[in-house]
């Protein structure tokens, strides 16, 4: 097949690879389905556990609450609680309405004053006994004598009169209640005073039958279609208390009791999860299939498990739910995967966790903010800043949420405090687990990449000190690779930072590489071409070993090995042929492998172009462009990019990026006349 690219005509040999491609696609599909099934099972298990925890089957009349049962939302309902037993109870317990009998107070005081006058005139025991008998009093002879003695004090009759008036002011229906009334009013009266009152006082209240019947009817009516209001945070049953019928009804209205058709509930739950997982399947397959198949899947799964277990542990303590570090999931998923992946999984998990609509909106809002902010993190300290921001944002959302639900001031303040701590806890746990995820699952995050871009890194400092020419070359390669990668939508940050490390192997023998040679001294002139080729080709393996010892990520180690592919060291190969030395071509080639990714392929081209253009004498626009196209054409013809996934169209875009960058580096300088004259004089 003939194809015109980069101004040149190429001939490609097309082989039948349909069977191999089908096998690869089949494996990829199986891997995706396997991981999707794991995700489905995880969501299903936690969804069932959480739903069954909400629908607690142990809530029956007579059972004991194992912990405080708190209303997690506002509920109002109407109920008719009137039945025969309650009607009877109302009739027995309703206080009757009374009417006061007129002149009872005045008549009683008149009789009392007459009694006191009579007592003062009684002279002996016989007269006293006769007086008691005639008037049917309950006094003893000694009582009358004591009363006679007390009448010597003029205040005695006044005190008794005041007591009678105070008791009659509220009224008394039964004389049996006299002692209770005196205690309630805190009236000072001894036993003799009580006898006097009991002998002369009589009830001054009579039941108003009509008013009492109306009161009973009103009380009964209030229990028909009575509105019961439950507010979020109300304690329905305290720990250790027995659940009665009223409490059970409240729990049912809060959907905390499973009743009715169990099969219908199971079918409804299964249908909800099935629809949710079908949605997740299509979203994952179309948007982030590569992420699901990548190393980011299992750390994300672990995070989902952690968040759900935390939720289940505190499910029955409604206040501590606000401490749930649910923003961990969007933060870690965004850092390890991407925004779309994080949004899909976070939304799905929040559907399972959220117990009501308003709280669902709070969690989704906070999660979306976390996704947006996490995608722009450049250092681990930024996670701390993000956690504080999320805590404050969640507190504001919780405040609004509390107002909407008409929660008490105390509960709102508790929600705010716990929300702030939730943000802090999110940051602490994310910071703690992220390095383990990165190392154990060998995931290269943007944050880890940017840490490697610090020129104070051990390897880069050593490269600068031991091989300054190589260091400068690596920086230039990074600039070329970054621009090219960005132009085709590849990972520009990785391309730049991997370029910094691609030639670290040259530190082992820096003087054998031309960019580090000074004063025209070239050690290759003293050794055989085959040994020179061995030294040059060894720098990829040497760099790999150095990188591994310094714990560089696998992706960068791969670039170190692949950035020359299996290129032939032409200069020493032809020099060996000229010298008559026995030549095996493979001994003069790099050991490879060839670049396996777009970024690695770009770095191979950038490395070649940057090094070669240094020697170019004609650095005009046309000269640079022609030379770059020649170099890229050579790599294509040598099949060095055959495994890199770079398309011919992308290669053309990469070439244009190289041309633009190098024209900026080697553009013509303005000649200043005075400086030219000075140079001629010198």
XYZ file of C-alpha atoms in Angstrom:
682
model
C 0.000 0.000 0.000
C 1.346 3.426 -0.987
C 0.702 6.440 1.293
C 1.893 10.038 0.879
C 2.823 11.590 4.229
C 5.181 14.368 5.245
C 5.786 15.139 1.598
C 7.177 11.649 0.994
C 5.739 8.460 -0.465
C 5.804 5.349 1.749
C 5.168 1.725 0.850
C 3.607 -0.418 3.597
C 3.197 -4.164 3.671
C -0.283 -4.949 5.014
C -0.645 -8.312 6.754
C -3.812 -10.052 7.866
C -4.137 -9.556 11.625
C -7.863 -9.964 11.958
C -7.667 -13.042 14.151
C -5.189 -11.440 16.555
C -7.246 -8.247 16.773
C -10.392 -10.246 17.480
C -8.620 -12.111 20.285
C -7.403 -8.835 21.786
C -10.853 -7.265 21.598
C -12.355 -10.372 23.193
C -9.902 -10.196 26.118
C -10.525 -6.484 26.589
C -14.283 -7.022 26.550
C -14.017 -9.843 29.092
C -11.840 -7.700 31.360
C -14.333 -4.856 31.214
C -17.281 -7.157 31.910
C -15.481 -8.857 34.813
C -14.743 -5.546 36.498
C -18.220 -4.226 35.803
C -19.709 -7.321 37.448
C -17.478 -6.773 40.505
C -18.686 -3.179 40.663
C -22.307 -4.298 40.317
C -21.969 -6.885 43.083
C -20.300 -4.329 45.366
C -23.059 -1.767 44.868
C -25.722 -4.464 45.217
C -24.310 -5.831 48.488
C -24.000 -2.442 50.135
C -27.345 -1.315 48.755
C -29.104 -4.337 50.267
C -27.272 -4.014 53.604
C -28.110 -0.320 53.872
C -31.716 -0.804 52.786
C -32.238 -3.694 55.210
C -30.688 -1.608 57.977
C -33.174 1.146 57.246
C -36.083 -1.309 57.240
C -35.356 -2.828 60.636
C -37.557 -5.907 61.079
C -36.983 -5.965 64.871
C -39.141 -2.893 65.445
C -42.335 -4.341 66.941
C -44.549 -3.314 69.832
C -42.907 -4.430 73.050
C -39.338 -4.639 71.713
C -36.523 -2.723 73.381
C -34.622 -0.046 71.446
C -30.933 -0.986 71.264
C -29.986 2.635 70.587
C -31.638 6.018 70.248
C -33.957 5.954 67.245
C -33.798 9.422 65.700
C -35.948 10.884 62.937
C -33.731 11.434 59.897
C -36.232 13.676 58.122
C -39.380 15.745 58.665
C -42.662 13.832 58.497
C -46.263 14.869 59.079
C -49.333 12.662 58.905
C -52.961 12.552 60.018
C -54.252 9.818 62.263
C -57.579 8.824 63.848
C -56.629 7.269 67.160
C -60.128 7.182 68.661
C -61.555 3.797 69.677
C -63.815 2.445 72.458
C -61.026 2.133 74.991
C -59.765 5.657 74.308
C -63.343 7.043 74.489
C -63.791 5.418 77.868
C -60.414 6.729 78.991
C -61.319 10.263 77.880
C -64.629 10.128 79.743
C -62.878 9.019 82.916
C -59.947 11.375 82.751
C -61.552 14.559 81.442
C -61.805 17.122 84.224
C -65.457 18.226 84.615
C -66.558 21.820 84.251
C -67.861 23.385 87.509
C -70.176 26.209 88.582
C -69.645 27.994 91.904
C -72.452 28.041 94.517
C -73.076 31.575 95.654
C -72.779 32.760 99.311
C -71.109 29.535 100.548
C -68.036 31.473 101.623
C -70.060 34.110 103.511
C -72.326 31.576 105.221
C -69.386 29.470 106.325
C -67.603 32.457 107.875
C -70.801 33.484 109.738
C -71.188 29.988 111.197
C -67.491 29.889 112.136
C -67.648 33.234 113.964
C -70.801 32.128 115.883
C -68.989 28.911 116.858
C -66.009 30.845 118.212
C -68.304 33.094 120.276
C -70.131 30.079 121.669
C -66.865 28.381 122.602
C -65.742 31.348 124.669
C -68.944 31.047 126.791
C -68.499 27.319 127.576
C -67.298 26.949 131.211
C -67.039 23.244 132.085
C -66.651 19.838 130.457
C -70.321 18.971 130.807
C -71.309 22.091 128.916
C -68.719 21.353 126.234
C -69.922 17.761 125.749
C -73.498 18.912 125.493
C -72.563 21.581 122.938
C -70.663 19.074 120.771
C -73.522 16.593 120.880
C -76.211 19.164 120.081
C -74.308 20.500 117.021
C -72.962 17.091 115.875
C -69.364 18.325 115.764
C -66.406 15.940 115.541
C -64.395 17.860 118.136
C -63.229 16.382 121.416
C -63.509 18.174 124.758
C -59.782 18.908 124.607
C -60.179 20.371 121.089
C -62.829 22.839 122.319
C -60.669 23.867 125.253
C -57.718 24.500 122.873
C -59.927 26.496 120.501
C -61.241 28.536 123.460
C -57.638 29.306 124.447
C -56.754 30.360 120.876
C -59.696 32.742 120.667
C -57.923 34.863 123.230
C -55.799 35.947 120.222
C -57.929 38.153 117.982
C -55.871 37.113 114.930
C -57.003 33.502 115.273
C -60.435 34.057 113.808
C -58.976 36.315 111.114
C -56.481 33.599 110.038
C -59.219 30.972 109.817
C -61.403 33.337 107.806
C -58.531 34.033 105.378
C -57.876 30.303 104.907
C -61.547 29.654 104.146
C -61.696 32.524 101.661
C -58.505 31.366 99.884
C -59.804 27.813 99.520
C -63.189 28.981 98.263
C -61.564 31.375 95.783
C -60.575 28.433 93.566
C -63.383 26.279 94.758
C -63.682 22.841 96.308
C -65.774 20.027 94.906
C -65.185 17.293 97.473
C -64.166 17.731 101.102
C -61.861 14.719 100.684
C -59.639 17.008 98.609
C -59.253 19.572 101.431
C -55.859 18.311 102.634
C -54.527 18.170 99.059
C -55.693 21.741 98.376
C -54.062 23.048 101.551
C -50.750 21.377 100.641
C -50.937 22.656 97.080
C -51.570 26.234 98.236
C -48.916 25.895 100.916
C -51.388 27.049 103.639
C -50.144 26.832 107.210
C -52.742 24.830 109.171
C -52.248 22.323 111.994
C -54.461 19.342 112.830
C -56.840 21.390 114.968
C -57.239 23.959 112.200
C -58.018 21.125 109.792
C -60.752 19.858 112.183
C -62.288 23.315 112.339
C -62.306 23.594 108.520
C -63.741 20.092 108.053
C -66.583 20.817 110.534
C -67.634 24.105 108.938
C -66.614 24.045 105.263
C -68.682 22.423 102.550
C -68.155 22.172 98.735
C -68.843 25.336 96.790
C -68.536 23.715 93.341
C -71.182 21.820 91.415
C -70.629 20.020 88.093
C -71.969 21.738 84.980
C -73.221 18.674 83.111
C -73.741 20.419 79.774
C -70.303 22.089 79.709
C -68.622 18.859 80.804
C -70.239 16.852 78.013
C -69.120 19.462 75.477
C -65.543 19.288 76.786
C -65.516 15.503 76.462
C -66.868 15.755 72.911
C -64.191 18.317 71.975
C -61.431 16.096 73.352
C -62.694 13.181 71.305
C -62.954 15.294 68.164
C -59.324 16.422 68.533
C -58.237 12.809 68.167
C -60.024 12.416 64.849
C -57.758 13.339 61.853
C -55.124 14.648 64.222
C -51.961 15.947 62.499
C -48.802 14.452 63.943
C -45.551 16.269 63.110
C -42.116 14.688 63.415
C -39.069 16.890 62.958
C -35.627 15.820 61.845
C -33.541 15.088 64.934
C -36.517 14.168 67.144
C -35.808 11.130 69.297
C -38.623 8.668 68.621
C -37.489 6.056 71.140
C -34.597 6.352 73.577
C -32.110 3.560 74.096
C -33.499 0.965 76.490
C -37.118 2.117 76.186
C -39.962 -0.134 75.084
C -41.488 0.556 71.692
C -45.229 1.172 72.039
C -47.890 1.425 69.347
C -47.499 5.206 68.989
C -43.725 4.926 68.535
C -44.134 2.083 66.049
C -46.535 4.169 63.967
C -43.974 6.990 63.852
C -41.259 4.530 62.768
C -43.543 3.267 60.016
C -44.148 6.803 58.770
C -40.360 7.299 58.691
C -40.043 4.107 56.595
C -37.965 2.508 59.333
C -40.239 -0.515 59.691
C -40.644 -3.135 57.021
C -44.226 -4.214 56.700
C -46.605 -5.235 53.995
C -45.628 -7.307 50.983
C -41.962 -8.310 51.341
C -41.836 -9.698 47.810
C -42.979 -6.374 46.392
C -40.236 -4.548 48.268
C -37.606 -7.021 47.045
C -38.795 -6.686 43.439
C -38.795 -2.896 43.715
C -35.288 -2.860 45.175
C -33.979 -5.227 42.498
C -35.583 -3.163 39.734
C -34.031 0.045 41.043
C -30.557 -1.472 41.185
C -30.933 -3.102 37.781
C -31.841 0.190 36.118
C -29.007 1.948 37.950
C -26.422 -0.626 36.876
C -27.639 -0.590 33.251
C -27.129 3.170 33.261
C -23.665 2.782 34.806
C -22.745 0.121 32.232
C -23.482 2.351 29.252
C -21.852 5.388 30.826
C -18.677 3.480 31.682
C -18.513 1.688 28.341
C -18.903 4.863 26.288
C -16.929 7.312 28.411
C -14.259 5.686 30.572
C -13.794 2.128 29.389
C -9.993 2.478 29.498
C -10.120 3.733 33.075
C -12.253 0.777 34.167
C -9.697 -1.549 32.566
C -6.768 0.343 34.120
C -4.990 0.107 37.462
C -7.270 2.818 38.856
C -10.195 0.392 39.127
C -9.208 -1.471 42.297
C -8.196 1.589 44.373
C -11.543 3.109 43.429
C -13.313 -0.082 44.473
C -11.491 -0.060 47.830
C -12.556 3.564 48.374
C -16.184 2.674 47.621
C -16.010 -0.161 50.152
C -14.448 2.115 52.801
C -17.051 4.865 52.401
C -19.951 2.400 52.508
C -18.602 0.494 55.528
C -18.133 3.802 57.372
C -21.718 4.689 56.513
C -23.087 1.355 57.738
C -21.173 1.586 61.043
C -22.833 4.909 61.859
C -26.136 4.281 60.097
C -28.160 4.158 63.314
C -26.573 7.293 64.747
C -27.997 10.001 62.548
C -25.767 12.785 63.863
C -22.508 10.975 63.083
C -23.585 10.435 59.474
C -22.469 14.023 58.851
C -18.911 12.929 59.630
C -18.981 10.552 56.646
C -15.947 11.373 54.423
C -17.963 10.700 51.263
C -15.924 13.252 49.262
C -13.027 10.765 49.409
C -14.564 8.867 46.521
C -14.691 11.763 44.018
C -11.256 13.059 45.103
C -9.375 9.757 44.835
C -11.262 8.650 41.723
C -10.504 11.951 39.969
C -6.818 11.835 40.902
C -6.369 8.191 39.883
C -8.813 8.200 36.968
C -10.577 11.223 35.490
C -13.528 13.549 36.006
C -16.093 11.531 34.078
C -15.210 8.308 35.890
C -15.449 10.087 39.250
C -18.824 11.671 38.482
C -20.377 8.386 37.315
C -19.259 6.358 40.335
C -19.939 9.120 42.849
C -23.469 9.679 41.564
C -24.152 5.938 41.670
C -22.854 5.544 45.207
C -24.712 8.599 46.490
C -27.973 7.121 45.172
C -27.337 4.176 47.500
C -26.206 6.248 50.491
C -28.674 9.127 50.450
C -31.686 8.566 52.666
C -33.705 11.550 51.445
C -33.821 13.926 48.511
C -32.388 17.035 50.171
C -29.393 15.185 51.639
C -28.818 13.560 48.242
C -28.575 17.039 46.714
C -26.069 18.073 49.407
C -23.809 15.069 48.785
C -23.980 15.467 45.014
C -23.199 19.203 45.213
C -20.196 18.623 47.490
C -19.011 15.708 45.319
C -19.181 17.748 42.108
C -17.133 20.509 43.740
C -14.636 17.862 44.885
C -14.346 16.466 41.339
C -13.820 19.907 39.822
C -11.218 20.956 42.391
C -9.410 17.598 42.492
C -8.785 17.681 38.749
C -6.653 20.811 39.246
C -4.502 19.577 42.145
C -0.758 19.926 41.578
C 0.644 18.945 44.990
C -0.341 16.906 48.011
C -0.635 20.029 50.127
C -3.450 21.064 47.792
C -5.482 18.127 49.143
C -5.336 19.702 52.610
C -6.549 23.036 51.210
C -9.284 21.244 49.286
C -10.443 19.362 52.402
C -10.888 22.607 54.359
C -12.734 24.158 51.422
C -15.047 21.140 51.142
C -15.682 21.210 54.892
C -16.787 24.846 54.750
C -18.833 24.274 51.592
C -20.527 21.231 53.128
C -21.233 23.243 56.300
C -22.970 25.935 54.226
C -24.970 23.281 52.400
C -25.858 21.625 55.727
C -26.991 25.003 57.103
C -29.312 25.511 54.123
C -30.429 21.895 54.379
C -31.271 22.391 58.066
C -33.324 25.503 57.345
C -35.270 23.750 54.587
C -36.048 20.850 56.938
C -36.952 23.215 59.808
C -34.381 21.567 62.053
C -33.679 22.944 65.511
C -30.870 25.459 65.988
C -28.878 22.938 68.025
C -29.140 20.290 65.315
C -28.132 22.762 62.606
C -25.042 23.766 64.598
C -24.173 20.098 65.101
C -24.531 19.483 61.361
C -22.240 22.438 60.616
C -19.529 21.284 63.041
C -19.659 17.692 61.801
C -19.594 18.875 58.169
C -16.373 20.807 58.775
C -14.833 17.757 60.444
C -16.049 15.617 57.527
C -14.006 17.772 55.154
C -10.934 17.532 57.389
C -11.379 13.758 57.752
C -11.713 13.472 53.968
C -8.377 15.226 53.463
C -6.590 13.219 56.169
C -7.738 9.835 54.895
C -7.150 10.761 51.236
C -3.604 11.911 52.006
C -2.971 8.735 53.977
C -4.196 6.206 51.405
C -3.206 7.910 48.142
C 0.549 7.100 48.329
C -0.270 3.450 49.055
C -2.595 3.305 46.062
C 0.061 4.931 43.872
C 2.828 2.569 44.986
C 0.959 -0.722 45.407
C -1.050 -0.419 42.193
C 1.777 1.394 40.344
C -0.420 4.321 39.337
C 1.289 7.453 38.074
C -0.791 10.455 39.131
C -0.347 14.044 37.991
C 0.742 14.989 41.513
C 3.449 12.347 41.536
C 4.556 13.472 38.089
C 4.824 17.084 39.164
C 6.857 16.041 42.194
C 9.287 14.397 39.762
C 9.545 17.634 37.774
C 11.354 19.301 40.675
C 14.962 19.838 39.579
C 16.062 19.198 43.159
C 15.233 15.526 42.618
C 18.319 13.384 43.263
C 18.623 12.064 39.704
C 18.159 15.454 38.054
C 20.687 17.107 40.372
C 23.181 14.347 39.602
C 22.476 14.668 35.876
C 23.144 18.418 36.027
C 26.418 17.915 37.901
C 27.766 14.889 36.003
C 26.378 15.490 32.512
C 25.337 19.149 32.106
C 25.075 18.837 28.335
C 22.705 15.887 28.663
C 20.698 17.795 31.271
C 20.205 20.733 28.896
C 19.394 18.349 26.054
C 16.739 16.634 28.235
C 15.094 19.955 29.062
C 14.889 20.800 25.352
C 13.483 17.356 24.547
C 10.879 17.931 27.275
C 9.808 21.208 25.684
C 9.513 19.594 22.249
C 7.660 16.540 23.566
C 5.242 18.570 25.682
C 4.154 20.773 22.795
C 3.813 17.826 20.428
C 1.848 15.716 22.924
C -0.500 18.586 23.639
C -1.121 19.100 19.922
C -2.477 15.546 19.496
C -4.262 15.266 22.858
C -1.706 12.985 24.511
C -0.446 13.419 28.083
C 1.709 16.528 27.684
C 2.779 16.680 31.348
C 3.999 13.097 31.281
C 5.829 13.632 27.979
C 7.709 16.623 29.401
C 8.661 15.069 32.743
C 9.546 11.654 31.296
C 11.874 13.485 28.891
C 13.788 14.910 31.849
C 14.759 11.373 32.869
C 15.068 9.627 29.514
C 18.870 9.984 29.307
C 19.884 9.551 32.970
C 21.823 6.446 31.948
C 24.414 8.712 30.310
C 25.615 9.704 33.803
C 27.500 6.408 34.010
C 29.896 7.435 31.178
C 29.032 11.083 30.420
C 32.242 11.831 28.507
C 31.301 9.327 25.769
C 28.305 11.437 24.700
C 28.986 14.365 22.413
C 26.894 16.940 24.295
C 29.165 16.496 27.340
C 32.496 16.569 25.501
C 34.720 19.611 25.937
C 37.890 20.905 24.245
C 37.501 18.531 21.293
C 38.397 15.451 23.369
C 36.480 12.421 22.086
C 37.248 9.124 23.892
C 35.638 7.165 21.045
C 38.732 7.865 18.950
C 40.709 5.525 21.213
C 38.383 2.488 21.129
C 36.831 0.175 18.562
C 33.526 1.105 16.910
C 31.877 -1.995 18.378
C 32.802 -0.902 21.918
C 31.625 2.628 21.191
C 28.286 1.258 19.991
C 28.028 -0.889 23.130
C 28.645 2.141 25.372
C 26.053 4.219 23.543
C 23.373 1.538 23.466
C 23.958 0.636 27.121
C 22.769 3.996 28.411
C 19.114 2.920 28.138
C 19.661 -0.133 30.357
C 21.908 1.845 32.709
C 19.202 4.486 32.987
C 16.575 1.842 33.669
C 18.652 0.425 36.521
C 19.282 3.892 38.001
C 15.608 4.770 37.724
C 14.518 1.551 39.376
C 16.971 2.069 42.236
C 15.505 5.547 42.740
C 11.935 4.209 42.512
C 10.896 6.016 39.350
C 7.403 5.064 38.110
C 7.162 2.152 35.693
C 5.861 4.432 32.922
C 9.022 6.557 33.035
C 11.215 3.450 33.243
C 9.505 2.229 30.074
C 10.327 5.514 28.324
C 13.980 5.184 29.369
C 14.139 1.751 27.729
C 12.048 2.646 24.672
C 13.219 6.134 23.712
C 15.638 4.750 21.086
C 13.592 1.703 20.152
C 15.840 -0.638 18.180
C 17.570 2.171 16.278
C 20.872 1.443 14.550
C 23.918 3.457 15.705
C 24.753 4.220 12.080
C 27.971 6.171 12.582
C 29.764 3.385 14.451
C 28.124 0.663 12.361
C 29.517 2.078 9.119
C 32.819 2.905 10.776
C 33.109 -0.740 11.816
C 32.384 -1.830 8.259
C 35.097 0.490 6.946
C 37.625 -0.833 9.453
C 37.152 -4.374 8.237
C 35.863 -5.473 11.632
C 33.473 -8.430 11.664
C 30.095 -6.772 11.987
C 26.779 -8.137 13.284
C 24.126 -5.473 12.762
C 22.126 -6.402 15.869
C 25.168 -5.575 18.012
C 24.955 -1.995 16.775
C 21.266 -1.578 17.533
C 19.602 -0.515 20.776
C 18.001 -3.420 22.602
C 14.594 -1.751 22.652
C 11.764 -2.379 22.983
C 10.150 -0.018 20.521
C 7.886 2.711 21.954
C 4.578 1.259 23.136
C 2.671 4.491 23.748
C 2.083 7.751 21.917
C 4.057 9.680 24.533
C 7.016 7.312 24.256
C 6.948 7.578 20.461
C 6.872 11.379 20.662
C 9.871 11.371 23.022
C 11.801 9.139 20.593
C 11.180 11.637 17.795
C 11.858 14.670 20.012
C 15.137 13.149 21.224
C 16.254 12.474 17.653
C 15.195 15.874 16.328
C 16.686 17.923 19.194
C 20.073 16.194 19.060
C 20.336 16.242 15.259
C 19.276 19.862 14.689
C 22.159 21.040 16.870
C 24.509 19.941 14.064
C 22.406 21.545 11.329
C 24.249 24.391 9.632
C 21.264 25.741 7.679
C 18.859 26.728 10.445
C 16.471 28.608 8.193
C 12.770 27.805 8.324
C 12.998 25.600 5.234
C 16.200 23.968 6.417
C 14.747 23.032 9.811
C 11.507 21.727 8.297
C 13.223 19.593 5.646
C 15.661 18.170 8.189
C 12.910 17.274 10.683
C 10.856 15.562 7.978
C 13.925 13.602 6.901
C 14.599 12.425 10.476
C 10.971 11.423 11.099
C 10.792 9.657 7.735
C 13.873 7.638 8.680
C 12.256 6.486 11.939
C 9.059 5.497 10.153
C 10.961 3.549 7.504
C 12.927 1.818 10.268
C 9.545 0.841 11.813
C 10.468 2.390 15.165
C 6.937 3.776 15.629
C 5.030 0.666 14.586
C 3.944 -0.180 18.167
C 3.331 3.360 19.424
C -0.316 3.816 18.352
C 0.633 7.062 16.598
C -1.368 7.524 13.409
C 0.131 9.109 10.303
C -2.088 12.142 10.815
C -0.843 12.521 14.387
C 2.763 12.184 13.258
C 2.228 15.052 10.818
C 0.823 17.165 13.666
C 3.839 16.259 15.819
C 6.182 17.314 13.015
C 4.452 20.694 12.710
C 4.797 21.183 16.471
C 8.540 20.390 16.309
C 8.992 22.837 13.435
C 7.224 25.654 15.289
C 9.152 25.045 18.521
C 12.595 24.810 16.898
C 11.984 27.839 14.690
C 11.399 29.737 17.912
C 14.679 28.438 19.310
C 16.793 28.993 16.187
C 15.129 32.101 14.756
C 17.415 34.656 13.098
C 18.753 37.390 15.407
C 18.659 41.067 14.473
C 22.100 42.360 13.619
C 22.943 45.658 15.280
C 25.221 47.911 13.063
C 27.337 49.237 15.922
C 28.052 45.746 17.165
C 29.010 44.629 13.622
C 31.451 47.546 13.273
C 32.942 46.789 16.670
C 33.310 43.136 15.723
C 35.129 44.092 12.477
C 37.544 46.341 14.369
C 38.341 43.563 16.781
